[in-house]
PDB file of C-alpha atoms and ligand atoms in Angstrom:
ATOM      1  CA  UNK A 107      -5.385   5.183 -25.318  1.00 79.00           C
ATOM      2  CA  UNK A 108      -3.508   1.923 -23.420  1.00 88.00           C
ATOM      3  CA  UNK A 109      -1.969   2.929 -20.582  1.00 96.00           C
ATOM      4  CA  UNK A 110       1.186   1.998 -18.492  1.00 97.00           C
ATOM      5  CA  UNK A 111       1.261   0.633 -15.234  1.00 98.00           C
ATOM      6  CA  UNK A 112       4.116  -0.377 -13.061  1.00 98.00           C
ATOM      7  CA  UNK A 113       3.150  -2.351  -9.581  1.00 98.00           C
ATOM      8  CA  UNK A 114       5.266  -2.830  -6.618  1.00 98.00           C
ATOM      9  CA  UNK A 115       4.513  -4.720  -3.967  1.00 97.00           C
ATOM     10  CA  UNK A 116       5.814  -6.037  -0.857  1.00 97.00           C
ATOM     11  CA  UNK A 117       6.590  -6.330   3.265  1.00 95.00           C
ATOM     12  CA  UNK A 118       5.089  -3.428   5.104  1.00 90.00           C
ATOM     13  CA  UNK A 119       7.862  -0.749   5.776  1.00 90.00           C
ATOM     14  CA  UNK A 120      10.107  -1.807   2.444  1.00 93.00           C
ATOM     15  CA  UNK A 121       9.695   1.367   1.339  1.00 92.00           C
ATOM     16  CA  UNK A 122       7.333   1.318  -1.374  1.00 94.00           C
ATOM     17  CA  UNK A 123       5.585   4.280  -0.924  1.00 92.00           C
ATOM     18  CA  UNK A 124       8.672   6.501  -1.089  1.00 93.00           C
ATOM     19  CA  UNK A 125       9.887   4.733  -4.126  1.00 96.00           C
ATOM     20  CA  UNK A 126       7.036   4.678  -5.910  1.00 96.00           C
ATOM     21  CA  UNK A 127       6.062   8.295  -5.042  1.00 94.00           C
ATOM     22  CA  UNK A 128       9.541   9.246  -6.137  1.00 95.00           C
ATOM     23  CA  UNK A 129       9.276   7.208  -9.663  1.00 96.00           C
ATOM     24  CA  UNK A 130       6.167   8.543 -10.651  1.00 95.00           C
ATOM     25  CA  UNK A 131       7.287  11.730 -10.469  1.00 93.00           C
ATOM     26  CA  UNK A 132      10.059  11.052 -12.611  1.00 94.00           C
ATOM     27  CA  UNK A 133       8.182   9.585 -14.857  1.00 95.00           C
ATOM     28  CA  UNK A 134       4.892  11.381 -14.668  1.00 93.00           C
ATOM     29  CA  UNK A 135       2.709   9.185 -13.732  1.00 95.00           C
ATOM     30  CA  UNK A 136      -0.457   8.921 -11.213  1.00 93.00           C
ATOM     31  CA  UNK A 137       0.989   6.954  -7.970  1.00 94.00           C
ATOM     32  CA  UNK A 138      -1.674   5.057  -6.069  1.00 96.00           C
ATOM     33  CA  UNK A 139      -1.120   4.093  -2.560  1.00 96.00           C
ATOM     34  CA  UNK A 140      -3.577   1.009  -2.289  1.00 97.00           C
ATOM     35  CA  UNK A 141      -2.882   0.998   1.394  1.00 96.00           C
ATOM     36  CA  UNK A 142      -4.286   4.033   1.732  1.00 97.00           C
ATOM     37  CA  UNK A 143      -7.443   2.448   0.263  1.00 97.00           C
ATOM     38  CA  UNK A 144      -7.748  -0.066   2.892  1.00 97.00           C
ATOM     39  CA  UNK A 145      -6.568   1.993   5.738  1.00 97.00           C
ATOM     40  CA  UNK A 146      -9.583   4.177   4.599  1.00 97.00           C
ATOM     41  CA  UNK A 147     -12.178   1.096   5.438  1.00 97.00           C
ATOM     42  CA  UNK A 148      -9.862   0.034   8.821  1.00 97.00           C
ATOM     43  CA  UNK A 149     -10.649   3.505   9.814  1.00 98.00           C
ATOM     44  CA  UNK A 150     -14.466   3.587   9.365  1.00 97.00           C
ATOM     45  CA  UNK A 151     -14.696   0.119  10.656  1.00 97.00           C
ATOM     46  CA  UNK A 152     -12.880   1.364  14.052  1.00 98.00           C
ATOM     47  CA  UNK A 153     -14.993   4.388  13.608  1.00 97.00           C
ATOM     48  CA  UNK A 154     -18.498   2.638  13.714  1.00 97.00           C
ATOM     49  CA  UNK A 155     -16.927  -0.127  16.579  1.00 97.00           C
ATOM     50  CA  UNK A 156     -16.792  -3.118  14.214  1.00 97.00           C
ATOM     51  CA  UNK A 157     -14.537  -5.498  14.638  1.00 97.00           C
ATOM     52  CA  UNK A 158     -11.943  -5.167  11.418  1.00 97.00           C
ATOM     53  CA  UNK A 159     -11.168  -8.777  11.675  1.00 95.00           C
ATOM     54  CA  UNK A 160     -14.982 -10.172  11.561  1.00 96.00           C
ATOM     55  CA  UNK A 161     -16.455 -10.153   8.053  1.00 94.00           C
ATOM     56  CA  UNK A 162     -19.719 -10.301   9.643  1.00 96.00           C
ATOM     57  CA  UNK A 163     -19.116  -7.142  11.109  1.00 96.00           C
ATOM     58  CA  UNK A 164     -17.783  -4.993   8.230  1.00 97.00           C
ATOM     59  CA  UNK A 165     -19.628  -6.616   5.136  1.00 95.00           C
ATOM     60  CA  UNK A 166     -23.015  -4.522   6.390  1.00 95.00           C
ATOM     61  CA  UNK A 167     -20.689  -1.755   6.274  1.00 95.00           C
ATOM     62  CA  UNK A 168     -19.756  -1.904   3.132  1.00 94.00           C
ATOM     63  CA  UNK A 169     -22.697  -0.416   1.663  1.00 92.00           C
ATOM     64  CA  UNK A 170     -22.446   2.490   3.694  1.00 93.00           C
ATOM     65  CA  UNK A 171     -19.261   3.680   3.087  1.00 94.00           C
ATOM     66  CA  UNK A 172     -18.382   6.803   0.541  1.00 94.00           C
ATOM     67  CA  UNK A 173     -14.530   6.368   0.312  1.00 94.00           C
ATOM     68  CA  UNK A 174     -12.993   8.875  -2.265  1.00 92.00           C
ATOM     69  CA  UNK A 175      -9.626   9.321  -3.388  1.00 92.00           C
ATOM     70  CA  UNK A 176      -8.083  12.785  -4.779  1.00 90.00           C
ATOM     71  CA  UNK A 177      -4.738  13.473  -6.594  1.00 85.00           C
ATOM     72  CA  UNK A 178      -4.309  17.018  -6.392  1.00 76.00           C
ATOM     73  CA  UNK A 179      -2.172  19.472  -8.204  1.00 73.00           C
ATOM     74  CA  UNK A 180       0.160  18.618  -6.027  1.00 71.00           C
ATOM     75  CA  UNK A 181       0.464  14.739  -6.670  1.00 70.00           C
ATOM     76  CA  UNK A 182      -0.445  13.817  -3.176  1.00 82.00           C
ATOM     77  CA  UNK A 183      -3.256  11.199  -2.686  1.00 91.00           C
ATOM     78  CA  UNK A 184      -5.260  12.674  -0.477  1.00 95.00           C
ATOM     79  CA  UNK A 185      -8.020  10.074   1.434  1.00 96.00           C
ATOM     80  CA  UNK A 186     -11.932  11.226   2.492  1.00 96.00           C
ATOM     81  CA  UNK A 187     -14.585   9.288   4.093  1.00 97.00           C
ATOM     82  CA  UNK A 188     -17.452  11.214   2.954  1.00 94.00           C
ATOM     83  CA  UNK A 189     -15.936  14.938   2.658  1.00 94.00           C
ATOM     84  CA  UNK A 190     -13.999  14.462   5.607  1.00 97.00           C
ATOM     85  CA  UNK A 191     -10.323  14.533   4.671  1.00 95.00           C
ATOM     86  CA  UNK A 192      -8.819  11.414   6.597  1.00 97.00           C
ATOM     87  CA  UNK A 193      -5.066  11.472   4.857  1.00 95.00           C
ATOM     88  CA  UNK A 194      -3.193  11.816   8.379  1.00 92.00           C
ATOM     89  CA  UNK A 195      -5.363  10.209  10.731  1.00 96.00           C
ATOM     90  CA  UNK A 196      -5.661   6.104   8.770  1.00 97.00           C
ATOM     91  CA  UNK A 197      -1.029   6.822   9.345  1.00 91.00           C
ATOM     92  CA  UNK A 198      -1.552   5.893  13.339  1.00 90.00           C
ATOM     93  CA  UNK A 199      -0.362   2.437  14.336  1.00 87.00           C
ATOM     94  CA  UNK A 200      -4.094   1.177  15.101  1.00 93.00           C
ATOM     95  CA  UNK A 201      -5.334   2.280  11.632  1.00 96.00           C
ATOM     96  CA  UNK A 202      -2.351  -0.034  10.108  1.00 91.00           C
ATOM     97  CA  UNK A 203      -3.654  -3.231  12.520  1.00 92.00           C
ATOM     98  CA  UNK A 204      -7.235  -2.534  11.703  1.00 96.00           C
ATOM     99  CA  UNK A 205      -6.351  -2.508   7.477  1.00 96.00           C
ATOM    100  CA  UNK A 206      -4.313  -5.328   7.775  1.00 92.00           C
ATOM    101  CA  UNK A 207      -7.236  -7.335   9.303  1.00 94.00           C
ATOM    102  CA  UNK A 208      -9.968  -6.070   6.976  1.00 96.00           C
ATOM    103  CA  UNK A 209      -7.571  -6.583   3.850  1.00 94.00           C
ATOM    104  CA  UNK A 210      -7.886 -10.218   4.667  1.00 93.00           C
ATOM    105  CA  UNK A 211     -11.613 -10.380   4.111  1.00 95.00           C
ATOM    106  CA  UNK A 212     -12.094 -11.234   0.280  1.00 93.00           C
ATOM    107  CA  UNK A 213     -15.834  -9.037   0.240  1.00 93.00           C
ATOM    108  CA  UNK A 214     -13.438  -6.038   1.089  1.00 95.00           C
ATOM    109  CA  UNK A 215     -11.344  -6.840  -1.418  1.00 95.00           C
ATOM    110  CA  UNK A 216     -13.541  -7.627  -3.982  1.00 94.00           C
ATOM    111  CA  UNK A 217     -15.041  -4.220  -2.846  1.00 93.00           C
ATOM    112  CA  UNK A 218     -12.246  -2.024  -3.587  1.00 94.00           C
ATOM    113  CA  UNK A 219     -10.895  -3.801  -6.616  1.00 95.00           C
ATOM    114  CA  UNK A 220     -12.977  -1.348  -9.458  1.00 91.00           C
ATOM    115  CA  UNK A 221     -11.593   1.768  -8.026  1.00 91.00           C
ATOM    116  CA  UNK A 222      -7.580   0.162  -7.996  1.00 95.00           C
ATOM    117  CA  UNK A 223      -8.265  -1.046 -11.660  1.00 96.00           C
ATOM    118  CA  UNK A 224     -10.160   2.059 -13.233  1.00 94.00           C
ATOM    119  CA  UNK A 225      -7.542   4.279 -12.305  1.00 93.00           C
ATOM    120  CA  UNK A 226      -5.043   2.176 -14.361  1.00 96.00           C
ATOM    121  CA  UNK A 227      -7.432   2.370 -17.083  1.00 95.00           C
ATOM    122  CA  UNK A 228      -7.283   6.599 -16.825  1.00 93.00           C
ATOM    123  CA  UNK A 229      -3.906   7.278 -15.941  1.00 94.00           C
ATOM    124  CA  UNK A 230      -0.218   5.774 -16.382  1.00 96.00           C
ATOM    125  CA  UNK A 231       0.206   4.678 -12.789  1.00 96.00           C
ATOM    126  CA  UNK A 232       2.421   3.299 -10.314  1.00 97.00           C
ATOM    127  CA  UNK A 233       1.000   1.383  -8.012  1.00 97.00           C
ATOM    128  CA  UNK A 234       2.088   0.041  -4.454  1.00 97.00           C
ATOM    129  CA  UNK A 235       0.574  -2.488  -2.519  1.00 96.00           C
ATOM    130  CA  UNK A 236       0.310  -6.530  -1.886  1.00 95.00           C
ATOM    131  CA  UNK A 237      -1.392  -7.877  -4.673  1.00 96.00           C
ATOM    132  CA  UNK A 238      -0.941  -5.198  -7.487  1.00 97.00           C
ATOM    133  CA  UNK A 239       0.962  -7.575 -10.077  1.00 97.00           C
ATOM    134  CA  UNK A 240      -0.345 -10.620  -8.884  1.00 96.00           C
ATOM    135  CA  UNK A 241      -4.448 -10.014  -8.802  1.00 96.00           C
ATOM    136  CA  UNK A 242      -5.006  -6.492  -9.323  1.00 97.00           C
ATOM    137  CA  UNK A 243      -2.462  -5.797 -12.648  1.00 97.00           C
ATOM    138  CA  UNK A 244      -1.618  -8.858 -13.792  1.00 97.00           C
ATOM    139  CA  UNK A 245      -0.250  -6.785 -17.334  1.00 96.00           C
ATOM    140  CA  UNK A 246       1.380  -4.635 -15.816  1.00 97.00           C
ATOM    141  CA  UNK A 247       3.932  -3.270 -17.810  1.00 97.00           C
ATOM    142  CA  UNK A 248       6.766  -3.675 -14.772  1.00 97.00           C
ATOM    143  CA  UNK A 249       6.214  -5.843 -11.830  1.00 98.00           C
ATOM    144  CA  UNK A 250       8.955  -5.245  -8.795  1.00 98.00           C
ATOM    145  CA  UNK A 251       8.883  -7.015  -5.862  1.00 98.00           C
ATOM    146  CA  UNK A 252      10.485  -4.823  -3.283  1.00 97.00           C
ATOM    147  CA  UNK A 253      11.976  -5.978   0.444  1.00 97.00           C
ATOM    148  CA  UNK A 254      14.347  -5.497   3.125  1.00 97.00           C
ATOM    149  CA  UNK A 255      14.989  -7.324   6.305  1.00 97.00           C
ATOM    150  CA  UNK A 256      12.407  -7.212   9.210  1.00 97.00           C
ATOM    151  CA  UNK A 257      14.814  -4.977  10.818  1.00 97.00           C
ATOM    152  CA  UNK A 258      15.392  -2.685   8.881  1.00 95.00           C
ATOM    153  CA  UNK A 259      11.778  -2.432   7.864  1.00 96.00           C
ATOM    154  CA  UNK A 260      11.186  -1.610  11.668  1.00 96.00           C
ATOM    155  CA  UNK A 261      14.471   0.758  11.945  1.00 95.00           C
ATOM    156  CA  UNK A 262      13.029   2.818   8.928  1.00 91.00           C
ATOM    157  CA  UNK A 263       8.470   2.564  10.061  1.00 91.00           C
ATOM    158  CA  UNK A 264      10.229   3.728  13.650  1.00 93.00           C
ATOM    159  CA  UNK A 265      11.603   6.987  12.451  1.00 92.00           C
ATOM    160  CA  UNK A 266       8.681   7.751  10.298  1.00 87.00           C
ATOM    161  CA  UNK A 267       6.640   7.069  13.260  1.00 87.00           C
ATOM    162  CA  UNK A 268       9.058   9.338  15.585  1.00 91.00           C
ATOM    163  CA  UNK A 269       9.020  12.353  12.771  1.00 91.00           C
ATOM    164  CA  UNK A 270       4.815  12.337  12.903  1.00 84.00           C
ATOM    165  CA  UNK A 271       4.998  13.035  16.760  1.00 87.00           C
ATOM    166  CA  UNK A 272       3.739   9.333  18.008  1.00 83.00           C
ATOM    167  CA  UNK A 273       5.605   8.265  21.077  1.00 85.00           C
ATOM    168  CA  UNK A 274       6.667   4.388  20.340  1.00 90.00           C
ATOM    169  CA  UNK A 275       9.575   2.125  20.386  1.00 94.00           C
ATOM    170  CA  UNK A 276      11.434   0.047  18.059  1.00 96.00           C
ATOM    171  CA  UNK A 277      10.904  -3.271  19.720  1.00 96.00           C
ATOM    172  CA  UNK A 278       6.989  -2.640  19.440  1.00 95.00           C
ATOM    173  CA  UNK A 279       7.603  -1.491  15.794  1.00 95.00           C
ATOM    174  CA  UNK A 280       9.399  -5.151  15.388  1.00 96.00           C
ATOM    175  CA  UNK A 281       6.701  -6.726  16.752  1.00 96.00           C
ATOM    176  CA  UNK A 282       4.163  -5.240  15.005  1.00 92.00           C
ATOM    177  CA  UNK A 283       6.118  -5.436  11.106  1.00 94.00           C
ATOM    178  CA  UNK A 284       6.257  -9.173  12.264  1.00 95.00           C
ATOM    179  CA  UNK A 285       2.853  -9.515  12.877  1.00 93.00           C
ATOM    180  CA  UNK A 286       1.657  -7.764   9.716  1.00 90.00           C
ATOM    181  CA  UNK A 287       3.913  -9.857   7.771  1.00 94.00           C
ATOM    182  CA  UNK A 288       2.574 -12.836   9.048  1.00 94.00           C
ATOM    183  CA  UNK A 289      -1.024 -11.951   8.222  1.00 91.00           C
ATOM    184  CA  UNK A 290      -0.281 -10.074   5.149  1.00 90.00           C
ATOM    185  CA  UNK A 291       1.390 -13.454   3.599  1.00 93.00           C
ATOM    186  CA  UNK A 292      -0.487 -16.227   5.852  1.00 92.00           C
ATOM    187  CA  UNK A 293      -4.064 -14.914   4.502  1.00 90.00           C
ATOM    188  CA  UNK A 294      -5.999 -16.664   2.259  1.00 91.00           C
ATOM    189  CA  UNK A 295      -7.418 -14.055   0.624  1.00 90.00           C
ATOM    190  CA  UNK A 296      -4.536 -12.296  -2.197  1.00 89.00           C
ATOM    191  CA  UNK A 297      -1.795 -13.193  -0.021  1.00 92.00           C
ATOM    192  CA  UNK A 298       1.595 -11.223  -0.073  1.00 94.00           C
ATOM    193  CA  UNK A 299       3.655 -12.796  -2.662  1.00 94.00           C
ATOM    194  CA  UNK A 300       6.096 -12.252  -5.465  1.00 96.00           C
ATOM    195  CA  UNK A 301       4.451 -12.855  -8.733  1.00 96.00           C
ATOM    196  CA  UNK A 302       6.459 -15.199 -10.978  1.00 96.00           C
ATOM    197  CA  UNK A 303       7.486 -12.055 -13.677  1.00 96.00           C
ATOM    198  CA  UNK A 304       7.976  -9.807 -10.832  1.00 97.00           C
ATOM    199  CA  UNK A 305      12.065  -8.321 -10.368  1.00 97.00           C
ATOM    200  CA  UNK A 306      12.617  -9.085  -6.648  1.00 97.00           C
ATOM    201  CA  UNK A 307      14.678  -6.039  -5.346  1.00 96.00           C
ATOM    202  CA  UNK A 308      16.150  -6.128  -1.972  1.00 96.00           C
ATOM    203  CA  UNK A 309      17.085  -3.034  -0.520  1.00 94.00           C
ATOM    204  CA  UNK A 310      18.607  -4.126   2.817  1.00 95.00           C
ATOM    205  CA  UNK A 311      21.374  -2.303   3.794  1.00 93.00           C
ATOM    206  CA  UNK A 312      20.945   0.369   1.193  1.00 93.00           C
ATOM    207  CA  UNK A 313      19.949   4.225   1.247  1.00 91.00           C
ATOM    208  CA  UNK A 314      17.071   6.038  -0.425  1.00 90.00           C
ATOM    209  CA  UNK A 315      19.327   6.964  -3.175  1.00 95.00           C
ATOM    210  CA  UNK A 316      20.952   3.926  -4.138  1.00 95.00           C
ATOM    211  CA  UNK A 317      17.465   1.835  -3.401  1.00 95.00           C
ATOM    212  CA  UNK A 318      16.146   4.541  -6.080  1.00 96.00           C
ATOM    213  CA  UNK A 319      18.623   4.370  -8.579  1.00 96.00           C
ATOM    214  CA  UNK A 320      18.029   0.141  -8.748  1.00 96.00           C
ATOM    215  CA  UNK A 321      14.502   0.845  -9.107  1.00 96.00           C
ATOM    216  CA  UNK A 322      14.904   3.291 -11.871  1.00 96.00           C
ATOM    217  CA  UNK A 323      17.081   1.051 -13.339  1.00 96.00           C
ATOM    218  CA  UNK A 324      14.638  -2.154 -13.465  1.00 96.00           C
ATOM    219  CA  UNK A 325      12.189   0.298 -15.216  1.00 96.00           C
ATOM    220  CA  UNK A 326      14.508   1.426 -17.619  1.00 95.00           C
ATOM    221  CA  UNK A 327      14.954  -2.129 -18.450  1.00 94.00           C
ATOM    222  CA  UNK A 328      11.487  -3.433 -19.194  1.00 91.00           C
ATOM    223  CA  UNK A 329      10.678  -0.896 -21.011  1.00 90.00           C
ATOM    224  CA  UNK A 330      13.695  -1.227 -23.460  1.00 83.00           C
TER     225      UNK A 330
HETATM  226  O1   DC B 591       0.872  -0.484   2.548  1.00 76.33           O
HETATM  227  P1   DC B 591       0.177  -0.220   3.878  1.00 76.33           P
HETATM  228  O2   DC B 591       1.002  -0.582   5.071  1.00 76.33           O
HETATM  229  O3   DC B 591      -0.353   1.178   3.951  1.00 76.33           O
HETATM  230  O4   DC B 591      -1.091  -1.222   3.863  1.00 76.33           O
HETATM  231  C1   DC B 591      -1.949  -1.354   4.958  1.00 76.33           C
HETATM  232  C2   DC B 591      -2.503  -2.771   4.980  1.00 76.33           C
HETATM  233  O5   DC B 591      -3.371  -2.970   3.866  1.00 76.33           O
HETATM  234  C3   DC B 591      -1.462  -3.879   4.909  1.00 76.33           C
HETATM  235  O6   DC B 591      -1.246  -4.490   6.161  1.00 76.33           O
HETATM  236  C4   DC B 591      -2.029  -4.907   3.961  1.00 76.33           C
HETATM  237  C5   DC B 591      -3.178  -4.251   3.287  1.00 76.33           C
HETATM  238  N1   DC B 591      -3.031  -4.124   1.839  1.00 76.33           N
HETATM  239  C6   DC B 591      -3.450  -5.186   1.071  1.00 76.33           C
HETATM  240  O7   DC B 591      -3.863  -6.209   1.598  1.00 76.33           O
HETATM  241  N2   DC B 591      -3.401  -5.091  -0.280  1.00 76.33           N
HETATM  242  C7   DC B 591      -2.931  -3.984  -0.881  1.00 76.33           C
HETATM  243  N3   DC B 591      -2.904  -3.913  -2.219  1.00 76.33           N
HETATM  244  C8   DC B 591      -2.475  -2.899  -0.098  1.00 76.33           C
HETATM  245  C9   DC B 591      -2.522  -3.002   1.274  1.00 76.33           C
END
């Protein structure tokens, strides 16, 4: 059976994950958080004191590692390093440095790129991340390139960070949204990019709803 797949990628804190989360259930498909994946490794490189931005240091990890991914009933992706269920813990703000460092390391990578594909080949998916129409799904049947303004990025990461209980501000947020977006795009490895067939969608200044009705709408549309 051929499968569909529709990637979105983008600027941390565009709001990919809620969209994407919110189309596949509308549509009823799988929805992969890639992040996840490489929040995952950040974690266990943090975990076993390895610098996440020295390939040297995490490529003898690599071996080691037993990462595992779970869709329950529920549609939630649920994350596990060995049996250990690490869903909440790879959401705190040093989990996000440490995967955007290790995502820049092409053995990583490389590494994860089987599991991101298979499940494509399994499931109709939607599937967030960087690279997703550019290296991971280059067929993908709908490509979206999703953004917003740094600010607004920040505005919204700050009040997810605020409703999880962790005690920040929105000038650090900034900062750090910056700083991500400026390794996610400046690596060499799969940078951050719009592929060529991707629809850019820019959903600065707009709410959930109207952001979600667009998106829909773009679907809609390639698949006519
Ligand atoms: O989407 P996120 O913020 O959970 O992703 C965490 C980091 O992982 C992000 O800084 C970049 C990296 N990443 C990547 O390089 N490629 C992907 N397909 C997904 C995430």
């Amino acid at each position: 059976m051929k499968y569909n797949s529709i990637a979105i990628d983008g600027p941390s804190g565009a709001g990919k994950s809620t969209m994407a989360k919110r189309i596949a259930a509308e549509l009823g498909y799988l929805y992969v958080d890639t992040g996840a994946i490489y929040r995952t490794l950040g974690l266990f490189a943090l975990r076993n004191n390895a610098d996440p931005g020295k390939w040297e240091d995490v490529e003898p990890l690599l071996p080691q590692i037993s990462i595992r991914m779970d869709h329950g009933t529920d549609g939630l992706q649920h994350m596990y390093l060995g049996n250990e269920d690490v869903t909440e813990e790879i959401r705190r703000p040093e989990v996000s440095t440490a995967a955007s460092k290790i995502s820049a390391i092409p053995q990583v990578r490389a590494f994860l790129m089987d599991m991101q594909r298979d499940l494509s080949k399994q499931h109709h998916v939607v599937m967030d991340g960087r690279d997703i129409g550019t290296v991971v799904l280059p067929h993908a049947n709908v490509k979206i390139f999703l953004t917003a303004s740094a600010e607004d990025r920040a505005q919204r990461r700050y009040e997810e960070l605020l409703s999880r209980g962790n005690d920040t501000d929105y000038e650090t947020v900034l900062a750090d949204i910056l700083e991500r977006d400026r390794r996610d795009m400046g690596r060499e490895a799969a940078p951050l990019r719009q592929a060529e067939d991707a629809v850019l969608v820019d959903t600065t200044g707009n709410s959930l709803e109207e952001s979600f009705r667009i998106l829909l709408q773009v679907v809609r549309e390639c698949f006519q």
